Amino acid sequence: MCGIIGVVGSTSTLDILLEGLARLEYRGYDSAGVALVRQGETWRARTANGTESVQALVRACAQAPTGVTTGIGHTRWATHGAPEVMNAHPHLDCSGRIAIIHNGIIENHLALKEDLLARGHTFTSVTDSEVLAHQIEELRAAGNDLINAVRLSLASVRGAFSLAVVDALEPNTIVAARRVSPLIVATTPGATYLASDIPAIFDRATSFYGVDDDQVVQLTPDGFHAVDLEGTSVQLTPLTVNFDLETAQKDGHDDFMAKEIAEQPQALRATLMDRRRGDGSFTFDEMHVSDEELKEVRRVVLVAAGTSYHAALVAKYAIEKWARLSVDVEISSEYRYRDPVIEIGTLVIGVSQSGETIDTIQACREAKLRGARVIGICNIVDASLARESDAVLYTRAGLEVSVASTKAFVAQVAVLELLALHLAQLRGTMDSAVIDDRFTELTEVADHVATVLSRSERVSLVANELRDTRDFFYLGRNVGFPTALEGALKLKELTYLHAEGYAAGELKHGPLALIEPGVVVVAVVTDPNLHEKILSNLAEVKARGASVVAIAADGDEIIDAIADYVLRVPATNPLMAPIVDIVPLQQFAYAMARGLGRNVDRPRNLAKTVTVE
Ligand code: F6R
């Protein structure tokens, strides 16, 4: 999940690296480092100051040589080796001339290291990545140029990588390579760039290209040349980049999370815009699976991780109810290794904000290998998931920077429900008038979210009163259950407090034993069809001394008699309610985290894009 960046040809190389690393901090912030090369000299700086690593690196780079036009930079999320300076990238070979940055995991690094040690190499870190520097060192010593040394070194490597290598004996060159972990290359006249993510360099270059698995790219100031592992020339895939500087900045908010929560109405409107033709049929511009193929679908499997998994859980209820299709929702890291059954007519939908989550990409690859049609739902145009799926449906939430996902979640639910209506229309499982009503309700949800946003003061007050609470249980029924799971995830990742989400009906099957005075139960009670049932569950927790925070619809007066705190939301179609109900839960987690002095954009131990298994 580390972030990588490289530049060759620019007189502002160091500034570009440092600014890019600051933008990549969301990928990992245990440590950071850069290497600059010019003829015969490799200069390196590394810091391990946690969330302050990039700022510390900026200070360390005050000593950097000036006028250097080739460099690489790295922000680390530790997998092998503690977050200490010695393990920070770039890593050097024994001569100190070759520098390497790596994102991913070299699975057979222990065996490779043993061989290298036996041949006299000295290691200065306990990372898996350093073996690459020494392997390349040997291949360079054997007379290979840098691109061939990198290419040949990868033959013996198992695992995942996006990497970049410089050598002071080839100072106008960077060699980069990819297997599984994301890597892009970009050009502008006179300079060439690489990065793990588009946001690092989106405003630097004019043309962007995706590197595919087992491709090795030589970057020079004039452009690039790519080969496969056999050394045969290959073309890189051009990418579309649709970011602008404004969306990548905080826009007057204290942090990105506040900005992204506030952007949810806009994210929903953009995601749902222009999705219907005059004749009432749905239009998915990026969807290249035909209506005929979709009519043949017999079963849907949704694969996703984290917040995207919760969005997928909501979609299960909508697709089953509206399109009458059987839906399974799978945690992507579990799906892949479970020998899954894919029958004829299985549609697999991978849901991922980044489109780079390795577990989800691998789950989709596995499904494709077994014959499934795969639709990717993601937020980043031309992300790996988008490129590898048979079809892609974009959430148009805009760049999400804060580690905790907010606007991507509501956009994912909206686009999945749109797909559910499309499937219902094709399968004839809903009257067209009812489809019209549901579509109208879906487009109105953005206004409901805006109403909830205007009530944030009340949420802050409740968070303030509950600031000393250490145990939270989130309950919901039907789609309120995934909403509860997502609310609990937001609270735990932002505050580091204990929070668990449960289906309210499950409480009496075990967790009720944990309910006692001091525990806070947060309940989603907006579904009128299940109102009585969930109120009974709340009576059970009240009887055992817990305090109750209820997310309740406007006009629900009964809840006032039971809940200690009520956070109001506009009444919404029950299947669409998660889009609205999650908002006060996001605000609550945010307010609690701020109250506890947490870094809301960069919670400890987490990274925005999870590219390791
Ligand atoms: C939580 C969060 C994570 C991500 C998960 C999947 O707030 O953001 O749980 O949802 O890592 O990421 P994507 O959606 O990029 O596949």
XYZ file of C-alpha atoms and ligand atoms in Angstrom:
629
model
C 0.000 0.000 0.000
C 3.015 2.198 -0.189
C 2.957 5.140 -2.572
C 5.631 5.530 -5.228
C 6.592 8.356 -7.540
C 9.406 9.047 -9.979
C 10.446 11.885 -12.278
C 13.088 12.115 -14.983
C 13.883 15.229 -16.997
C 12.481 18.017 -14.842
C 14.576 20.737 -13.232
C 11.978 20.712 -10.407
C 12.377 16.992 -9.772
C 12.787 17.234 -5.996
C 9.786 19.572 -5.566
C 7.631 17.302 -7.712
C 8.669 14.273 -5.669
C 7.964 15.942 -2.322
C 4.629 17.359 -3.399
C 3.637 14.027 -4.931
C 4.572 12.212 -1.716
C 2.415 14.613 0.288
C -0.487 13.726 -2.009
C 0.305 10.033 -1.657
C 0.456 10.130 2.121
C -2.952 8.478 2.282
C -1.319 5.315 0.954
C 1.032 4.925 3.878
C 2.702 7.164 6.357
C 5.007 5.058 8.482
C 8.016 6.561 6.741
C 9.062 8.329 3.558
C 12.129 8.769 1.401
C 13.620 9.987 -1.855
C 16.678 9.190 -3.965
C 18.175 11.601 -6.491
C 20.744 10.500 -9.053
C 23.225 12.295 -11.219
C 26.315 10.965 -12.959
C 28.179 8.815 -10.460
C 26.223 9.945 -7.379
C 23.100 8.689 -5.636
C 21.793 10.916 -2.845
C 19.185 9.563 -0.435
C 17.074 10.944 2.422
C 14.675 8.931 4.584
C 12.482 9.693 7.590
C 10.276 7.615 9.873
C 8.140 10.112 11.751
C 4.711 8.492 11.352
C 2.153 10.904 9.974
C 4.801 13.645 9.947
C 7.204 11.657 7.751
C 6.752 13.661 4.573
C 7.128 16.987 6.411
C 10.293 15.650 8.057
C 11.507 14.540 4.639
C 10.994 18.029 3.250
C 13.276 19.329 6.026
C 15.857 16.579 5.394
C 15.890 17.489 1.696
C 17.199 20.962 2.497
C 20.604 19.230 2.181
C 19.847 17.724 -1.249
C 22.114 18.442 -4.231
C 20.577 21.031 -6.531
C 19.850 20.762 -10.246
C 19.279 16.995 -10.214
C 16.705 15.933 -12.804
C 16.156 12.255 -11.941
C 14.622 10.991 -8.722
C 12.273 8.542 -7.046
C 10.201 8.859 -3.861
C 8.283 6.546 -1.550
C 5.821 6.731 1.302
C 5.692 3.501 3.261
C 3.011 1.408 4.905
C 5.018 -1.261 6.709
C 4.513 -4.916 5.835
C 7.951 -6.449 6.488
C 10.068 -4.645 9.056
C 9.097 -2.061 11.654
C 8.406 1.527 10.605
C 11.955 2.727 11.190
C 14.402 4.708 9.070
C 16.455 1.616 8.234
C 13.390 0.035 6.646
C 12.248 3.155 4.824
C 12.655 3.229 1.032
C 14.617 3.842 -1.194
C 16.861 0.856 -0.524
C 20.366 0.767 -1.943
C 22.568 -1.995 -3.310
C 25.955 -2.722 -1.716
C 27.686 -0.033 -3.818
C 25.157 2.629 -2.801
C 24.682 3.502 -6.471
C 21.445 1.673 -7.275
C 18.293 2.790 -5.433
C 14.938 1.045 -5.457
C 11.425 1.836 -4.238
C 8.805 -0.888 -4.022
C 5.114 -1.235 -3.276
C 3.845 -4.787 -2.740
C 5.248 -7.915 -1.159
C 8.067 -10.139 -2.395
C 6.759 -13.454 -1.105
C 9.964 -15.463 -1.636
C 12.261 -12.759 -0.234
C 13.699 -15.010 2.501
C 14.998 -17.573 0.013
C 16.319 -14.848 -2.289
C 18.004 -13.086 0.632
C 19.697 -16.284 1.788
C 21.230 -16.772 -1.673
C 22.341 -13.140 -1.848
C 23.893 -13.297 1.637
C 25.749 -16.453 0.620
C 27.151 -14.542 -2.342
C 28.459 -11.821 -0.032
C 25.798 -9.089 -0.169
C 25.235 -6.918 2.889
C 21.673 -6.035 3.910
C 20.863 -2.898 5.853
C 17.104 -3.382 6.348
C 14.728 -6.181 7.267
C 12.356 -5.463 4.406
C 11.378 -7.857 1.652
C 12.136 -5.126 -0.896
C 15.887 -4.826 -0.406
C 16.561 -8.150 -2.155
C 15.610 -6.457 -5.429
C 18.387 -3.865 -5.101
C 20.989 -6.587 -4.649
C 19.650 -8.794 -7.434
C 19.763 -5.839 -9.818
C 23.269 -5.025 -8.594
C 24.446 -8.519 -9.641
C 22.763 -8.324 -13.019
C 24.274 -4.890 -13.670
C 27.706 -6.237 -12.727
C 27.163 -8.995 -15.302
C 26.936 -6.342 -18.023
C 23.191 -5.773 -18.384
C 21.870 -2.262 -18.842
C 19.382 -1.100 -16.206
C 16.182 -2.127 -17.995
C 17.478 -5.615 -18.678
C 18.841 -5.992 -15.160
C 15.426 -5.117 -13.714
C 13.606 -7.322 -16.211
C 15.836 -10.346 -15.556
C 15.715 -9.872 -11.793
C 11.927 -10.203 -11.848
C 12.057 -13.715 -13.273
C 12.901 -15.125 -9.834
C 10.475 -12.940 -7.861
C 7.141 -14.205 -6.524
C 4.553 -11.778 -5.190
C 3.298 -8.319 -6.017
C 5.199 -5.211 -6.945
C 5.201 -1.853 -8.488
C 8.765 -0.647 -8.329
C 11.136 1.955 -9.652
C 14.921 1.768 -9.883
C 17.655 4.320 -10.550
C 21.383 3.837 -11.020
C 23.953 6.636 -10.876
C 25.708 5.052 -13.864
C 22.563 5.642 -16.008
C 21.494 8.961 -14.503
C 18.888 9.937 -17.090
C 16.860 6.771 -16.711
C 14.326 5.297 -14.312
C 13.186 1.714 -14.791
C 9.791 0.763 -13.414
C 7.861 -2.497 -13.397
C 4.551 -3.844 -12.254
C 2.938 -7.078 -11.158
C -0.434 -6.738 -9.410
C 0.337 -3.469 -7.550
C -0.781 -0.358 -9.475
C 1.603 1.676 -11.613
C 1.059 4.487 -14.086
C 3.433 6.372 -16.359
C 2.871 9.892 -17.674
C 4.578 12.252 -20.084
C 4.905 15.922 -20.810
C 7.414 17.510 -23.205
C 10.858 17.060 -21.676
C 9.869 15.023 -18.593
C 8.451 11.606 -17.802
C 6.765 10.485 -14.585
C 5.661 7.355 -12.790
C 3.398 6.918 -9.793
C 1.353 4.363 -7.951
C -1.684 6.666 -8.208
C -2.833 9.330 -10.592
C -3.404 12.017 -7.878
C 0.365 12.194 -7.277
C 1.067 13.585 -10.741
C -2.267 14.401 -12.391
C -1.411 18.103 -12.830
C 2.167 17.534 -13.986
C 1.709 15.616 -17.196
C -0.445 15.683 -20.304
C -0.635 12.003 -21.266
C -1.137 9.074 -18.899
C -0.630 5.333 -19.412
C -1.395 2.228 -17.357
C 1.335 -0.371 -16.907
C 0.030 -3.945 -16.972
C 1.302 -6.978 -15.112
C 4.834 -8.093 -15.936
C 5.647 -5.059 -18.002
C 8.949 -3.218 -17.503
C 9.232 0.419 -18.546
C 12.317 2.531 -19.172
C 11.609 6.217 -18.539
C 13.845 8.921 -20.000
C 13.254 12.676 -20.364
C 11.927 12.087 -23.908
C 9.335 9.452 -23.029
C 9.303 5.750 -22.304
C 9.812 2.321 -23.785
C 8.006 -0.722 -22.387
C 8.826 -4.420 -22.703
C 7.422 -7.654 -21.320
C 9.485 -10.043 -19.208
C 10.909 -11.653 -22.375
C 12.146 -8.274 -23.561
C 9.610 -7.898 -26.393
C 8.333 -4.330 -26.895
C 4.776 -3.716 -25.703
C 2.401 -0.760 -25.847
C 1.072 0.799 -22.634
C -2.666 1.518 -22.363
C -3.551 5.233 -22.561
C -5.590 6.398 -19.540
C -8.217 9.081 -19.073
C -7.539 11.443 -16.178
C -10.387 13.551 -14.907
C -9.052 15.239 -11.765
C -8.488 18.912 -11.254
C -6.461 20.678 -8.604
C -9.537 22.065 -6.865
C -11.013 18.626 -6.199
C -7.688 17.499 -4.774
C -7.610 20.287 -2.178
C -9.554 20.832 1.028
C -11.676 23.627 -0.329
C -11.940 25.562 2.941
C -12.754 22.546 5.129
C -10.630 21.573 8.149
C -9.820 18.233 6.588
C -10.625 16.070 3.604
C -13.160 13.996 5.491
C -15.275 17.057 6.301
C -15.040 18.125 2.671
C -15.989 14.691 1.400
C -18.955 14.347 3.772
C -20.173 17.736 2.564
C -19.758 16.713 -1.064
C -22.189 13.807 -0.818
C -25.210 15.487 -2.415
C -23.024 16.455 -5.366
C -21.497 12.959 -5.550
C -24.997 11.467 -5.710
C -26.267 13.912 -8.316
C -23.215 13.364 -10.523
C -23.466 9.589 -10.172
C -27.141 9.540 -11.168
C -26.950 12.209 -13.862
C -27.902 11.270 -17.436
C -28.582 7.656 -16.572
C -32.023 7.422 -18.232
C -33.147 7.854 -21.791
C -36.389 9.477 -22.878
C -38.020 6.032 -23.363
C -37.346 5.148 -19.717
C -34.520 2.675 -20.389
C -31.319 3.037 -18.399
C -28.049 4.110 -19.898
C -24.678 3.115 -18.583
C -22.088 4.642 -20.887
C -19.249 2.558 -19.629
C -21.259 -0.673 -19.479
C -20.310 -2.995 -22.299
C -22.301 -6.043 -21.196
C -25.339 -6.187 -23.484
C -28.957 -6.166 -22.319
C -29.296 -9.667 -23.817
C -26.437 -10.914 -21.637
C -27.922 -9.276 -18.551
C -31.275 -10.932 -19.227
C -29.488 -14.305 -19.079
C -28.085 -13.598 -15.596
C -29.297 -16.184 -13.058
C -27.252 -15.222 -10.015
C -25.279 -12.203 -8.877
C -22.151 -12.303 -6.725
C -20.856 -9.032 -5.297
C -17.240 -8.979 -4.131
C -15.793 -6.097 -2.134
C -13.877 -5.082 0.985
C -14.545 -2.758 3.917
C -16.942 0.078 3.237
C -17.454 -1.123 -0.345
C -18.536 -4.478 1.104
C -21.182 -2.680 3.131
C -22.437 -0.908 -0.003
C -22.589 -4.307 -1.695
C -24.637 -5.690 1.220
C -27.194 -2.918 0.710
C -27.315 -3.782 -3.000
C -28.199 -7.388 -2.193
C -31.501 -6.287 -0.670
C -32.311 -4.033 -3.653
C -31.364 -6.496 -6.405
C -33.228 -9.343 -4.721
C -36.361 -7.291 -4.094
C -36.518 -5.454 -7.390
C -34.894 -7.817 -9.914
C -35.783 -11.075 -8.116
C -32.282 -12.434 -8.593
C -30.433 -14.421 -5.991
C -27.472 -12.386 -4.693
C -24.440 -13.410 -2.658
C -22.140 -10.807 -1.163
C -18.600 -11.944 -0.539
C -15.648 -10.431 1.281
C -13.203 -10.354 -1.608
C -10.224 -11.690 0.370
C -12.277 -14.758 1.304
C -13.883 -15.344 -2.085
C -10.725 -15.890 -4.036
C -9.312 -18.704 -1.960
C -12.574 -20.551 -1.416
C -12.898 -22.478 -4.681
C -16.059 -20.532 -5.555
C -18.836 -22.023 -7.687
C -19.511 -20.090 -10.890
C -22.390 -21.487 -12.914
C -23.531 -20.351 -16.349
C -25.380 -17.068 -15.844
C -23.321 -15.883 -12.860
C -22.647 -12.159 -12.925
C -19.848 -11.016 -10.641
C -19.750 -7.373 -9.595
C -16.539 -6.073 -8.031
C -17.117 -2.953 -5.951
C -14.135 -0.764 -5.090
C -13.741 2.975 -4.625
C -10.090 2.946 -5.660
C -10.408 0.161 -8.193
C -6.991 -0.933 -6.918
C -7.821 -3.027 -3.836
C -5.830 -6.141 -4.507
C -8.257 -8.524 -2.772
C -11.137 -7.317 -4.929
C -9.123 -7.314 -8.147
C -7.911 -10.844 -7.504
C -11.437 -12.019 -6.644
C -12.671 -10.612 -9.972
C -9.775 -12.190 -11.847
C -10.614 -15.535 -10.265
C -14.274 -15.160 -11.259
C -13.309 -14.242 -14.824
C -10.996 -17.242 -15.087
C -13.920 -19.437 -14.072
C -16.111 -17.993 -16.802
C -18.120 -15.274 -15.058
C -18.966 -11.969 -16.676
C -17.463 -9.281 -14.441
C -18.675 -5.736 -13.905
C -16.401 -3.389 -11.977
C -17.872 -0.534 -9.980
C -15.243 2.018 -9.128
C -14.602 5.701 -8.621
C -11.321 6.167 -10.433
C -11.476 6.253 -14.198
C -9.269 3.602 -15.793
C -8.256 2.087 -12.444
C -7.063 -1.532 -12.610
C -10.524 -2.920 -11.788
C -12.051 -0.818 -14.564
C -9.524 -2.003 -17.098
C -9.765 -5.656 -16.179
C -13.545 -5.996 -15.960
C -15.823 -6.830 -18.892
C -17.712 -3.643 -18.124
C -17.334 -0.754 -15.734
C -19.817 1.459 -14.015
C -18.330 4.576 -12.488
C -19.423 6.254 -9.324
C -18.783 9.894 -10.032
C -18.011 10.908 -6.471
C -14.807 12.764 -7.349
C -11.432 12.187 -5.766
C -11.741 10.740 -2.248
C -8.612 11.478 -0.220
C -9.579 10.835 3.399
C -8.798 7.262 4.383
C -12.305 6.730 5.778
C -14.637 6.350 2.830
C -17.790 8.494 2.864
C -18.974 9.943 -0.426
C -17.808 6.845 -2.303
C -20.135 4.712 -0.140
C -23.281 6.701 -0.921
C -22.356 6.831 -4.618
C -21.757 3.076 -4.661
C -25.169 2.372 -3.135
C -26.800 4.739 -5.643
C -25.156 3.201 -8.684
C -25.816 -0.343 -7.492
C -29.496 0.501 -6.951
C -29.602 1.986 -10.423
C -28.207 -1.276 -11.730
C -30.853 -3.145 -9.698
C -33.588 -1.102 -11.406
C -31.999 -1.784 -14.790
C -31.976 -5.529 -14.095
C -35.604 -5.341 -12.905
C -36.593 -3.560 -16.115
C -34.810 -6.098 -18.323
C -36.254 -9.047 -16.421
C -39.743 -7.567 -16.239
C -39.939 -8.008 -12.484
C -41.315 -4.513 -11.769
C -44.033 -2.419 -13.406
C -42.599 0.458 -15.375
C -44.593 2.936 -13.249
C -43.015 1.526 -10.105
C -39.563 1.709 -11.699
C -40.296 5.372 -12.499
C -41.243 6.005 -8.860
C -38.147 4.279 -7.503
C -35.889 6.157 -9.919
C -37.457 9.477 -8.922
C -36.994 8.630 -5.240
C -33.377 7.739 -5.892
C -32.717 11.077 -7.559
C -34.353 12.863 -4.592
C -32.077 11.216 -2.052
C -29.360 13.839 -2.682
C -31.722 16.509 -1.284
C -32.398 14.403 1.814
C -28.651 14.075 2.351
C -28.320 17.862 2.052
C -31.001 18.224 4.750
C -29.102 15.875 7.056
C -25.897 17.838 6.475
C -27.639 20.996 7.637
C -28.308 19.324 11.009
C -24.695 18.579 11.889
C -24.722 20.740 15.011
C -27.054 18.331 16.793
C -24.741 15.418 15.941
C -21.756 17.288 17.388
C -23.691 17.941 20.606
C -24.526 14.265 21.027
C -20.922 13.264 20.255
C -19.728 15.722 22.854
C -21.995 14.204 25.511
C -20.847 10.685 24.682
C -17.154 11.461 24.395
C -16.204 9.266 27.372
C -17.976 6.182 26.076
C -15.678 3.303 25.183
C -18.106 0.625 23.894
C -20.590 1.061 21.105
C -23.009 -1.388 19.515
C -24.648 -0.447 16.224
C -27.912 -2.164 15.386
C -30.131 -2.285 12.346
C -32.549 -4.540 10.519
C -32.846 -5.163 6.783
C -30.700 -2.519 5.013
C -30.333 -0.868 8.409
C -27.989 -3.767 9.197
C -25.299 -2.874 6.613
C -25.824 0.750 7.620
C -25.057 -0.259 11.217
C -21.964 -2.175 10.077
C -20.742 0.861 8.161
C -21.497 3.248 11.031
C -19.531 1.031 13.413
C -16.617 0.787 10.965
C -16.467 4.568 10.670
C -16.412 4.975 14.450
C -13.760 2.353 15.109
C -11.375 3.395 12.333
C -11.579 7.093 13.212
C -11.704 6.999 17.020
C -9.987 3.657 17.819
C -12.897 2.926 20.146
C -14.652 -0.416 20.317
C -17.653 -0.454 18.000
C -19.513 -3.445 16.574
C -22.350 -3.646 14.110
C -25.057 -6.274 14.477
C -28.308 -7.304 12.894
C -30.656 -6.196 15.669
C -32.339 -9.608 15.755
C -28.998 -11.279 16.464
C -28.461 -9.392 19.704
C -30.278 -11.881 21.885
C -28.202 -14.727 20.409
C -25.065 -13.694 22.261
C -24.014 -10.037 22.210
C -26.751 -9.021 24.670
C -24.455 -10.454 27.349
C -22.168 -7.454 26.753
C -24.844 -4.827 27.272
C -24.514 -3.016 30.593
C -24.557 0.561 31.923
C -21.975 2.677 30.088
C -22.498 0.934 26.751
C -24.042 3.016 23.981
C -26.312 1.374 21.416
C -26.683 3.252 18.146
C -29.770 2.059 16.293
C -31.058 2.691 12.791
C -34.842 2.803 13.183
C -35.945 4.482 9.956
C -37.731 1.517 8.342
C -41.470 1.848 9.138
C -42.029 -1.852 8.301
C -39.625 -2.993 11.012
C -40.139 -0.172 13.475
C -41.888 -2.210 16.159
C -39.384 -5.033 15.948
C -36.366 -2.804 16.419
C -38.060 -0.877 19.207
C -38.444 -4.183 21.048
C -34.710 -4.747 20.634
C -34.042 -1.286 22.030
C -36.294 -1.995 25.022
C -34.090 -5.046 25.699
C -30.890 -2.988 25.743
C -32.450 -0.179 27.781
C -33.578 -2.735 30.359
C -29.916 -3.712 30.758
C -28.705 -0.179 31.313
C -27.395 0.873 27.870
C -27.958 4.360 26.473
C -29.555 4.586 23.050
C -28.814 6.886 20.116
C -31.447 6.472 17.406
C -31.274 7.452 13.761
C -34.979 8.088 13.228
C -37.174 9.526 10.509
C -38.739 12.968 10.835
C -42.171 12.607 12.404
C -41.372 9.413 14.344
C -42.583 10.437 17.806
C -42.619 6.990 19.364
C -38.822 6.850 19.383
C -38.592 9.855 21.721
C -39.926 7.756 24.581
C -37.212 5.110 24.164
C -34.015 6.704 22.878
C -31.756 8.937 24.966
C -30.670 10.844 21.849
C -32.437 11.061 18.513
C -30.741 12.120 15.273
C -33.374 12.952 12.679
C -33.286 12.221 8.956
C -35.926 12.805 6.266
C -38.096 9.744 5.573
C -36.804 7.924 2.490
C -37.781 4.773 0.595
C -36.499 2.045 2.975
C -34.141 0.498 0.410
C -32.533 3.877 -0.258
C -32.428 4.898 3.384
C -28.804 3.745 3.925
C -27.661 6.637 1.710
C -29.350 9.089 4.073
C -29.018 7.233 7.382
C -25.273 6.771 7.083
C -24.671 10.521 7.011
C -25.346 11.252 10.724
C -23.281 8.158 11.546
C -20.371 9.529 9.502
C -20.797 12.895 11.208
C -20.963 11.226 14.613
C -17.726 9.283 14.025
C -16.091 12.436 12.706
C -17.182 14.544 15.691
C -16.106 11.856 18.185
C -12.710 11.570 16.483
C -12.174 15.315 16.473
C -13.216 15.459 20.123
C -10.637 12.802 20.954
C -7.942 14.655 19.001
C -7.564 11.976 16.310
C -6.207 12.597 12.832
C -9.460 12.031 10.934
C -7.937 11.951 7.464
C -5.207 9.532 8.363
C -6.207 7.089 11.070
C -3.370 5.036 12.499
C -2.378 1.754 10.796
C -4.656 2.305 7.804
C -4.090 3.286 4.197
C -6.479 4.547 1.580
C -5.648 2.050 -1.100
C -4.912 -1.470 0.048
C -2.706 -3.088 -2.551
C -1.369 -5.934 -0.417
C -3.241 -9.124 0.443
C -13.179 2.343 5.336
C -12.515 2.189 4.069
C -12.045 0.838 3.672
C -12.234 0.622 2.167
C -11.639 -0.724 1.753
C -11.895 -1.023 0.292
O -13.593 3.648 5.535
O -12.342 3.130 3.337
O -12.697 -0.149 4.396
O -13.597 0.658 1.890
O -10.264 -0.698 1.979
O -11.377 -0.040 -0.539
P -11.872 0.134 -2.025
O -13.290 0.553 -1.999
O -10.963 1.148 -2.629
O -11.735 -1.219 -2.669
